Short mmCIF file of C-alpha atoms in Angstrom, two decimals:
data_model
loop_
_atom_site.label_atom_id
_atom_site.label_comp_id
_atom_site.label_asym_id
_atom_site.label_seq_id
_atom_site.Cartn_x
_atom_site.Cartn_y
_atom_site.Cartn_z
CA UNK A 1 0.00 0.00 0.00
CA UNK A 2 2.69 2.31 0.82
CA UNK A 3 4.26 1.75 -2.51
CA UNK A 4 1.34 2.72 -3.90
CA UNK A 5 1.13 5.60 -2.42
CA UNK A 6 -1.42 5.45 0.25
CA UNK A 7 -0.20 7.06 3.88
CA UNK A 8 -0.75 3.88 5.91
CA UNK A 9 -0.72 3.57 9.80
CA UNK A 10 0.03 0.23 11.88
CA UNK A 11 -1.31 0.52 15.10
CA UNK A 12 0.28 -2.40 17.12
CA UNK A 13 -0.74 -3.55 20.49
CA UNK A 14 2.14 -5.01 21.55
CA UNK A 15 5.27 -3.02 22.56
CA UNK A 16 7.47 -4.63 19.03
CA UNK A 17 5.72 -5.55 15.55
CA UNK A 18 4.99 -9.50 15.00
CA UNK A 19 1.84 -10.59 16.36
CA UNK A 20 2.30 -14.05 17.09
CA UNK A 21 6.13 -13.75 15.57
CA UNK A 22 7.75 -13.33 19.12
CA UNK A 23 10.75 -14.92 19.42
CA UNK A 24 13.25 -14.44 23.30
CA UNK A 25 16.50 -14.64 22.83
CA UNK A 26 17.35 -14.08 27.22
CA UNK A 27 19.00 -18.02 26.79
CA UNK A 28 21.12 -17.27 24.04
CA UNK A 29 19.31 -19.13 21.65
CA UNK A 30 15.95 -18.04 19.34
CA UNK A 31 13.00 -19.45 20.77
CA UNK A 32 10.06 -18.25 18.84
CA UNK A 33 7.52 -18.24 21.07
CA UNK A 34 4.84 -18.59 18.09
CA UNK A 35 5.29 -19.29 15.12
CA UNK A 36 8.76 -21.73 14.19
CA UNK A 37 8.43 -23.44 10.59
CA UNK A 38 8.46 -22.80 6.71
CA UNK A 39 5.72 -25.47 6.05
CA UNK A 40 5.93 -26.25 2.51
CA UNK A 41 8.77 -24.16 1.37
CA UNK A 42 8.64 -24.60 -1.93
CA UNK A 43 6.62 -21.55 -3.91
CA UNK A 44 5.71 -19.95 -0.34
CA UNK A 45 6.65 -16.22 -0.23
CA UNK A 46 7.70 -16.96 3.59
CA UNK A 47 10.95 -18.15 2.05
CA UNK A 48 11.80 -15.25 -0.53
CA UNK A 49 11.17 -13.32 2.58
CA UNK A 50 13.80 -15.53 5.05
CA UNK A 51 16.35 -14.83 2.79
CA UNK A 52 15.71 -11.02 2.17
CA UNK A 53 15.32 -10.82 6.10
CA UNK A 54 18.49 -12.71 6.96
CA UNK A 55 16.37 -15.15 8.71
CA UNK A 56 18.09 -18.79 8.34
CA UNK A 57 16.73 -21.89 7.78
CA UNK A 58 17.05 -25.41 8.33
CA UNK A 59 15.22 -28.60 6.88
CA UNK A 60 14.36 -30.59 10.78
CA UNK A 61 14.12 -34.34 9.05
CA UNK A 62 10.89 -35.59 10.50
CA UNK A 63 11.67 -38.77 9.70
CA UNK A 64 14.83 -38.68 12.11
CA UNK A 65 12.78 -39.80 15.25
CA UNK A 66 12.89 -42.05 17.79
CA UNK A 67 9.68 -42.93 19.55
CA UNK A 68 9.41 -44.42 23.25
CA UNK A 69 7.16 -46.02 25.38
CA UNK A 70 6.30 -45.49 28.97
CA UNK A 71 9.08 -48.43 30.03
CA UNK A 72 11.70 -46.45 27.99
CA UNK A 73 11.76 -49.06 24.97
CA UNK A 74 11.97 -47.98 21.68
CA UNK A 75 9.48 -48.53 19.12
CA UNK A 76 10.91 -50.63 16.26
CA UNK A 77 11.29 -48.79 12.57
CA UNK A 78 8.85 -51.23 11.36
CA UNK A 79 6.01 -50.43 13.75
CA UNK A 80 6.29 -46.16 13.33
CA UNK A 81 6.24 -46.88 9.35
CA UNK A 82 3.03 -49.38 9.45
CA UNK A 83 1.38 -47.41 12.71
CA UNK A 84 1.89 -44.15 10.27
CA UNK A 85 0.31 -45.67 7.43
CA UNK A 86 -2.57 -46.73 8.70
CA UNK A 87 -2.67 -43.52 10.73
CA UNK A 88 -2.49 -41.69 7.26
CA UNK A 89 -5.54 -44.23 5.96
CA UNK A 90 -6.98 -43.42 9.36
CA UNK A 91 -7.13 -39.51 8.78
CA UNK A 92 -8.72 -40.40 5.15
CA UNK A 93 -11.38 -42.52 6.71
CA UNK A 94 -12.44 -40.11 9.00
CA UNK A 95 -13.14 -37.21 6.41
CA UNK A 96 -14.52 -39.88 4.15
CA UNK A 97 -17.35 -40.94 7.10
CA UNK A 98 -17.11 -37.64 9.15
CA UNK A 99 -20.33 -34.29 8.65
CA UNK A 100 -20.46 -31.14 9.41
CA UNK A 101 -21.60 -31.36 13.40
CA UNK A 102 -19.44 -34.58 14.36
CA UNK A 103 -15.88 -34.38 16.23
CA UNK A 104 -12.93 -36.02 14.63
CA UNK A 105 -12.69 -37.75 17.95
CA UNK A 106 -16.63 -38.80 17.94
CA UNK A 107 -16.17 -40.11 14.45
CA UNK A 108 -12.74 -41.59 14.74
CA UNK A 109 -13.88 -43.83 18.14
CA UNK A 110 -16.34 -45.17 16.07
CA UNK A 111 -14.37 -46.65 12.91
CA UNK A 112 -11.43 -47.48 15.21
CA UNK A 113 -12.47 -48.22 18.82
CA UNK A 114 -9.76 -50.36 19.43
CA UNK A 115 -6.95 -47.45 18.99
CA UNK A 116 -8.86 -44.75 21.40
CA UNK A 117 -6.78 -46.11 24.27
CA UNK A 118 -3.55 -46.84 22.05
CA UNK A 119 -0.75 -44.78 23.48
CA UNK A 120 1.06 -44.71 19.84
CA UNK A 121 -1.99 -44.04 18.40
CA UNK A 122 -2.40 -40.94 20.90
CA UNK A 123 0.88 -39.77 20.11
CA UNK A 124 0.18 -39.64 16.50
CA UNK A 125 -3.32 -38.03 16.80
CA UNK A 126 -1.61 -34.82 19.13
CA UNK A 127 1.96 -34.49 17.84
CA UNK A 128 0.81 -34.77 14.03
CA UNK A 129 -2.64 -33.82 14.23
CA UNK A 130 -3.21 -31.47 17.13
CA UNK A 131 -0.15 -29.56 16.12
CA UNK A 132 -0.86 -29.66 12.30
CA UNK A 133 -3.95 -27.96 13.28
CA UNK A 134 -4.78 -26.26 16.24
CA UNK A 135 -7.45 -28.26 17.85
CA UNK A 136 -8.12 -30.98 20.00
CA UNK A 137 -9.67 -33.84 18.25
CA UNK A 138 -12.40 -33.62 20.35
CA UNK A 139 -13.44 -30.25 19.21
CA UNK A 140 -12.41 -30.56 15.49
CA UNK A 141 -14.29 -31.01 12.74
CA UNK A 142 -14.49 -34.70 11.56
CA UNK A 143 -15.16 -33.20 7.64
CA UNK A 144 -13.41 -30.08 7.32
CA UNK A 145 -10.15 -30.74 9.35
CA UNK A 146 -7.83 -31.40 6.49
CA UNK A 147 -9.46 -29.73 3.54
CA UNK A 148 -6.87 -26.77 2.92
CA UNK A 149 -4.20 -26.50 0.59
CA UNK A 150 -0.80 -26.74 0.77
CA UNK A 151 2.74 -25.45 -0.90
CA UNK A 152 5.19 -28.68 -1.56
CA UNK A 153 8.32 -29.51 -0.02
CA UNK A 154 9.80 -30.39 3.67
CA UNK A 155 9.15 -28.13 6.21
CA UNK A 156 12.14 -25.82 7.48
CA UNK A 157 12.38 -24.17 10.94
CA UNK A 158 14.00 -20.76 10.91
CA UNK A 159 16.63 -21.09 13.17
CA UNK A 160 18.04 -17.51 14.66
CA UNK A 161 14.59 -16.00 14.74
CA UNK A 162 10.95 -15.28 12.95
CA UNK A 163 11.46 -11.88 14.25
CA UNK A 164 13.91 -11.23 11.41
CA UNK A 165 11.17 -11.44 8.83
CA UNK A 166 8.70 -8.79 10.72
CA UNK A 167 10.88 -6.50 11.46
CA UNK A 168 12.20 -6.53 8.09
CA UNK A 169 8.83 -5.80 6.68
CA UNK A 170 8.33 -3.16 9.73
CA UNK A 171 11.02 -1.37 8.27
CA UNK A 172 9.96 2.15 7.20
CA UNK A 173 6.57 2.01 8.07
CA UNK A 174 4.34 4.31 10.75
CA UNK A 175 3.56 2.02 13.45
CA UNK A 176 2.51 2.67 16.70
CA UNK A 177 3.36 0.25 19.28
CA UNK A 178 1.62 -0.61 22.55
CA UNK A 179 -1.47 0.82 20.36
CA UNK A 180 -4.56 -1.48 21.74
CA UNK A 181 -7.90 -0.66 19.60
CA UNK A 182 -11.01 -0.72 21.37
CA UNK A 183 -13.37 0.68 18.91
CA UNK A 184 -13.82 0.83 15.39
CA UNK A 185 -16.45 2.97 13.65
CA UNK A 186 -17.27 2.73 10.01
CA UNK A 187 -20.58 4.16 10.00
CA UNK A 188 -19.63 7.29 8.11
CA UNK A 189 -17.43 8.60 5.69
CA UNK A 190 -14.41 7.98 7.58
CA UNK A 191 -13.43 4.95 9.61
CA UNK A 192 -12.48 6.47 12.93
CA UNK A 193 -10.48 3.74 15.24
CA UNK A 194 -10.66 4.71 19.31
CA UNK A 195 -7.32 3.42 20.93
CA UNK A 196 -6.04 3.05 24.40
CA UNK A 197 -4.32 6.62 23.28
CA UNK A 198 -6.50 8.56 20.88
CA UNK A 199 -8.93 8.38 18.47
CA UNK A 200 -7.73 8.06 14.33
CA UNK A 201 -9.33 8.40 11.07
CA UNK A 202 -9.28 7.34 7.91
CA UNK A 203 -10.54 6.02 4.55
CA UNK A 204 -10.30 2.29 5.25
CA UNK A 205 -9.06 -0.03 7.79
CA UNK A 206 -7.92 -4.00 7.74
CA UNK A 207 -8.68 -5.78 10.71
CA UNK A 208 -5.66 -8.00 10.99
CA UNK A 209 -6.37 -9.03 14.53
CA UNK A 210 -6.26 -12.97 15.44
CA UNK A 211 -9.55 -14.96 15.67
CA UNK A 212 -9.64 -15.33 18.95
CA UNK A 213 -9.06 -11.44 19.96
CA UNK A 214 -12.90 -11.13 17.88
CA UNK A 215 -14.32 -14.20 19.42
CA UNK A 216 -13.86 -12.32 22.51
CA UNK A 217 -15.33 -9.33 21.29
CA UNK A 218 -12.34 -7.17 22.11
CA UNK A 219 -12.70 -4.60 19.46
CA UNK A 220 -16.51 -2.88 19.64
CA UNK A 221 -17.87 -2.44 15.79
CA UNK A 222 -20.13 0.42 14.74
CA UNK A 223 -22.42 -0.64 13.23
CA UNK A 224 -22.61 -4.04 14.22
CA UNK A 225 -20.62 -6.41 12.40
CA UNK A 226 -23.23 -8.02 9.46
CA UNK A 227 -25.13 -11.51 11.04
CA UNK A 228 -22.56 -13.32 8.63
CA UNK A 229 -19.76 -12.48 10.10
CA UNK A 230 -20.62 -12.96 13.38
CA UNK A 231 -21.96 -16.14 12.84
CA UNK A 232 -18.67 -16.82 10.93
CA UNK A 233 -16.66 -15.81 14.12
CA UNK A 234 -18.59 -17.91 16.46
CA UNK A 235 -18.41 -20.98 14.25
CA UNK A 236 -14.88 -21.26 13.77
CA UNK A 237 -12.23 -22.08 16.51
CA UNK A 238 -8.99 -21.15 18.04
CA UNK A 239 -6.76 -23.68 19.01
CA UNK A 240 -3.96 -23.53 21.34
CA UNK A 241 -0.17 -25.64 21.28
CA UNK A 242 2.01 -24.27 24.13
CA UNK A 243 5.87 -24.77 23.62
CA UNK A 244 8.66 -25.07 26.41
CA UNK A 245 12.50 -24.99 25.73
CA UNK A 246 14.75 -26.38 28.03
CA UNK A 247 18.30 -25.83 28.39
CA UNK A 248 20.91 -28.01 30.35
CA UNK A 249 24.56 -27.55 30.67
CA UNK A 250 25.68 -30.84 28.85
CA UNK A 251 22.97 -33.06 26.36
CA UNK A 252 22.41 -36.17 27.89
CA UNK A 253 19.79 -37.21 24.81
CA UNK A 254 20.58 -38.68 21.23
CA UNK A 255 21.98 -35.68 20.04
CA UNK A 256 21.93 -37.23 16.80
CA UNK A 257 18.25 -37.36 16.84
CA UNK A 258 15.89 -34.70 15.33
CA UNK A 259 13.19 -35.25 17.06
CA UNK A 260 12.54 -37.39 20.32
CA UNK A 261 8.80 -38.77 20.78
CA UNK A 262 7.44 -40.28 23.81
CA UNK A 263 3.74 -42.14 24.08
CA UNK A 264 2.29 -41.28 28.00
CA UNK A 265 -1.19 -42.02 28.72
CA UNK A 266 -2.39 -38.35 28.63
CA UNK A 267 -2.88 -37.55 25.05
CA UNK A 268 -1.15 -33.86 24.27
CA UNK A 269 1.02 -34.38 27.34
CA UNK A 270 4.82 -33.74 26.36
CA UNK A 271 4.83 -36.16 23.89
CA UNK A 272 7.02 -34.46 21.37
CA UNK A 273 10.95 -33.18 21.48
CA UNK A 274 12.64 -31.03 18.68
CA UNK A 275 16.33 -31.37 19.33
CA UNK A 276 17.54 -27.90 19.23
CA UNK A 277 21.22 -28.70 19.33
CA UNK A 278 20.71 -30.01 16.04
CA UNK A 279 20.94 -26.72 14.73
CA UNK A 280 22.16 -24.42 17.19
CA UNK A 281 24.80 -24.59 19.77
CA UNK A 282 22.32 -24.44 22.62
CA UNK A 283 22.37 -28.09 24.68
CA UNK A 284 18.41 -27.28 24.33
CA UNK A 285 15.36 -29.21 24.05
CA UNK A 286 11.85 -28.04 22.84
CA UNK A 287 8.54 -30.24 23.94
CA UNK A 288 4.98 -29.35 23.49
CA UNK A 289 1.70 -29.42 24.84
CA UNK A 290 -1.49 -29.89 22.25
CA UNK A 291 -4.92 -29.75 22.08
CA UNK A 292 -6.91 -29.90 25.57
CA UNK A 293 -3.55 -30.46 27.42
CA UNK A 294 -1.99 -26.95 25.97
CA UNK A 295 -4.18 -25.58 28.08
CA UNK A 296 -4.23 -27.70 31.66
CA UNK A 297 0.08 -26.06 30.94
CA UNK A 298 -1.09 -22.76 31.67
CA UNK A 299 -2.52 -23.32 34.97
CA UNK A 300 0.36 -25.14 35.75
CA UNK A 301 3.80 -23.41 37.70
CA UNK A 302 7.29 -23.55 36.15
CA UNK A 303 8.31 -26.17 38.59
CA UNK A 304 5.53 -28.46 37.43
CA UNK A 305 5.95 -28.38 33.68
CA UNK A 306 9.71 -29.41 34.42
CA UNK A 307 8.85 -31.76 37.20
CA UNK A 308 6.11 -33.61 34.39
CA UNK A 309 8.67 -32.99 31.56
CA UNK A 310 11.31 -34.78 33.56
CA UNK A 311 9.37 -37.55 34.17
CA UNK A 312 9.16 -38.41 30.49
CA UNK A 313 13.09 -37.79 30.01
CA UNK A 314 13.85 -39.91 32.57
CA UNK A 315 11.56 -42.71 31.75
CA UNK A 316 13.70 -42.47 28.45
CA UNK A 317 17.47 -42.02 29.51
CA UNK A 318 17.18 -42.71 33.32
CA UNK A 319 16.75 -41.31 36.64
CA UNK A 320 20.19 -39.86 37.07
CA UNK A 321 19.69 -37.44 34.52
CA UNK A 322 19.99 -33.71 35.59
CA UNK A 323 17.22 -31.00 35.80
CA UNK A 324 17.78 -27.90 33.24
CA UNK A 325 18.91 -24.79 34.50
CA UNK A 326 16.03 -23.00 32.08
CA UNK A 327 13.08 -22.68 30.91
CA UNK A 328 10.82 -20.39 29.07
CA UNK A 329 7.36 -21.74 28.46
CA UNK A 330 4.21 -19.76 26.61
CA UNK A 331 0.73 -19.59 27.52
CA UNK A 332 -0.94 -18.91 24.17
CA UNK A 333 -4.40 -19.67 25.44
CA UNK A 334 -4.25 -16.68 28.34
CA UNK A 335 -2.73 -14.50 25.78
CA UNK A 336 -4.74 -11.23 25.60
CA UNK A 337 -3.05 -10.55 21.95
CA UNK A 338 -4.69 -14.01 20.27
CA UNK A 339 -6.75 -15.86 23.07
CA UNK A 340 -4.68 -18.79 21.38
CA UNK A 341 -2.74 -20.27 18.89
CA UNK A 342 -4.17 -20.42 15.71
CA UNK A 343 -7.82 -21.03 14.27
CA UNK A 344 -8.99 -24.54 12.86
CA UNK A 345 -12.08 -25.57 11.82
CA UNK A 346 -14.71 -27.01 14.02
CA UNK A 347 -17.60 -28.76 14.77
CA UNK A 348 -20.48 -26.69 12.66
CA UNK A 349 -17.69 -24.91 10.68
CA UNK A 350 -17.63 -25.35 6.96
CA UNK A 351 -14.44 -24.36 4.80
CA UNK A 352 -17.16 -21.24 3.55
CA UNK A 353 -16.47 -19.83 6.95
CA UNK A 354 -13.37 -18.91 6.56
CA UNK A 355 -14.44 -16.80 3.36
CA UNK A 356 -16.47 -14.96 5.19
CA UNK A 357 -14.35 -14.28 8.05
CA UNK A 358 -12.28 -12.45 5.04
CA UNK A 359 -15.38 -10.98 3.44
CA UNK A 360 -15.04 -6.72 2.88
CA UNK A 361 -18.00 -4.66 4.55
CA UNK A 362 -18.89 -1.10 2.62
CA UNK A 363 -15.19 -1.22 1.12
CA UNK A 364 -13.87 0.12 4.34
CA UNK A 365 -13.90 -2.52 6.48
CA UNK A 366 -11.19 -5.33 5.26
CA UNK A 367 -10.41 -8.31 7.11
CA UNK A 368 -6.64 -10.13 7.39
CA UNK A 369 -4.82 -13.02 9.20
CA UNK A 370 -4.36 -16.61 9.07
CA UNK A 371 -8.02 -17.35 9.69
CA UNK A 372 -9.11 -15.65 6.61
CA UNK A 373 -7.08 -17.96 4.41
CA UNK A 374 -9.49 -20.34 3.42
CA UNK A 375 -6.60 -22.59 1.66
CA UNK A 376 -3.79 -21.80 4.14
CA UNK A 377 -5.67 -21.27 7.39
CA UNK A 378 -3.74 -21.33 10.62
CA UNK A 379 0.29 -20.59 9.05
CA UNK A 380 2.26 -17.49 8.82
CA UNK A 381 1.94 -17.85 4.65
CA UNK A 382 -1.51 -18.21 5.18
CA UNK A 383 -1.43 -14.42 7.52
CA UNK A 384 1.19 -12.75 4.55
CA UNK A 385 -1.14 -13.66 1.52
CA UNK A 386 -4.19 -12.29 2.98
CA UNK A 387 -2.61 -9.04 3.69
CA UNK A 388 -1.44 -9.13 0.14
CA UNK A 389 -4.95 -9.83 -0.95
CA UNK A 390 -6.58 -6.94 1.34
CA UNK A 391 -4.48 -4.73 -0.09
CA UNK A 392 -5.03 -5.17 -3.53
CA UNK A 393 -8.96 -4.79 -2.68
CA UNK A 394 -8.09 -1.47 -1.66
CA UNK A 395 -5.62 -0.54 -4.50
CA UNK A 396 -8.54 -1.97 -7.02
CA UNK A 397 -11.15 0.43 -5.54
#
């Protein structure tokens, strides 16, 4: 827009530009809080942008995993490759038999009631699907959970920050941080936005706030958002995935390994390690918390997560191994900024809802962000394009 000429304003909530980009670097190593991966790098304008940005990447093998059980054996090769397969065949089933107002989880227990209580079957259902999209399987739709698109390629993790990327597009631009809208009025000529500061005109305005900040009916619309769109809003969903890095002085894991996966009895519950040594110097771990579980984490004190976290390790590589000295941990669901993760679709949601979560009201009011990408819903390419496509809407006018 700016290229084009147009004076444009950012007003940002937060005190640095990003939205759920937010990576800490207090360890000495990147942790993005939010967002981590390139998925599908191939074609995505995320990775024109990494290199323009300086932002490095690096292609975490998924298939360089070792899975455990609860007794600290190993799952053979043989069993992750069939277990996946039918998994795969599982996830096709599903959206075969699932409709519109049925859980994955509702219709999933019925074509496979033998695997509900399968703790490598629960593994694969919250570190693939939970964190592919969002939602707990008990809350996601059994016919519209896997129905977006994708770009091709294996997924890359950017490994000094996804900071690098925003605040190379921040560059140059007005934006005015710790800027929290309240109000947005559209009802006359000019759009006039009421912040936590001042009041601000102007001809148009995109709406690039997460799903879950409108869900909660943060921002007050004047008029009244259109019966669509609220419907729209209260149809689709906002997931939540916590992450926790952990540092230690000296690895004690298979620092060979990409990624370390463990099958407890507690679907969700720290079932997932990226290796972080792999590509950084840090002797750092990452685990994860999806679906239902992501949020039970939040509730839950520093010395918990590590004391439940360690349990898992251990039951892996023994009890003599040492506690870390660090931790940073988020708490997406309590986040005032997103009220979670990112959206998925579910139960009641059809793929329509997502086009009109990005639908234009009087040609002032535009809508942006991952959740009105119909085709790449919940991802950071998915956020990019639909700013993109705002734009032009406004550059066409």
């Amino acid at each position: 827009l700016k290229q084009k000429g147009f004076t444009v304003i950012v007003l940002e909530a937060q005190e640095k530009v990003g939205g759920r980009l937010r990576t800490d670097r207090t360890l000495g190593v990147a942790f993005d809080e939010g967002a981590s991966w390139i998925h599908g790098p191939n074609g995505n304008p995320i990775t024109n942008l990494a290199s323009q940005s300086g932002a490095n990447t690096f292609l975490t093998d998924d298939d360089n995993v070792s899975v455990f059980d609860i007794n600290g054996s190993t799952y053979s090769d043989s069993t992750l490759t069939n277990s996946e397969n039918q998994f795969n065949n599982a996830l096709n089933a599903v959206s075969n038999a699932g409709n519109q107002n049925q859980s994955f989880e509702t219709v999933f227990n019925s074509l496979y009631p033998t695997q509900a209580n399968n703790r490598l079957w629960k593994y694969m259902l919250s570190a693939f699907l939970e964190f592919n999209t969002g939602g707990d399987i008990s809350k996601l739709s059994s016919k519209y959970f896997n129905d977006d698109e994708e770009f091709g390629g294996r997924d890359v993790i950017i490994t000094n920050g996804y900071d690098k990327i925003t605040d190379f597009l921040a560059q140059g631009l007005d934006i005015r941080l710790n800027t929290r809208v309240t109000a947005i009025d559209y009802g006359s000529q000019k759009v006039k936005v009421t912040t936590n500061s001042n009041t601000i005109e102007g001809d148009y305005i995109i709406v690039s706030v997460p799903l879950g900040v409108l869900k909660n009916n943060a921002i007050t619309f004047n008029p009244a958002l259109p019966t669509d769109k609220v419907t729209a809003i209260t149809k689709t969903n906002m997931g939540n995935v916590n992450k926790f890095l952990l540092v230690w002085n000296t690895p004690f894991w298979h620092t060979n390994l990409q990624y370390i996966g463990y099958t407890p009895e507690t679907k969700g519950k720290f079932n997932y390690f990226l290796n972080v040594k792999k590509f950084t110097s840090a002797n750092a771990l990452m685990t994860f918390a999806f679906g239902d579980y992501a949020t039970v984490t939040e509730s839950m004190s520093d010395s918990d997560i590590i004391n439940e976290v360690m349990l898992h390790l251990k039951a892996i590589y023994g009890n003599s191994i040492p506690n870390p000295t660090s931790m940073l941990r988020t708490k997406w669901g309590k986040n005032i900024n997103s009220f979670g993760a990112y959206s998925y679709a579910t139960n009641g949601t059809t793929t329509d809802d997502f086009d009109t979560l990005a639908k234009t009201i009087n040609n002032k009011l535009f809508f942006a962000g991952e959740h009105t990408s119909r085709d790449y819903r919940g991802t950071v390419h998915g956020a990019y394009l639909s700013g993109i496509r705002e734009a032009d809407k406004i550059i066409d006018l």
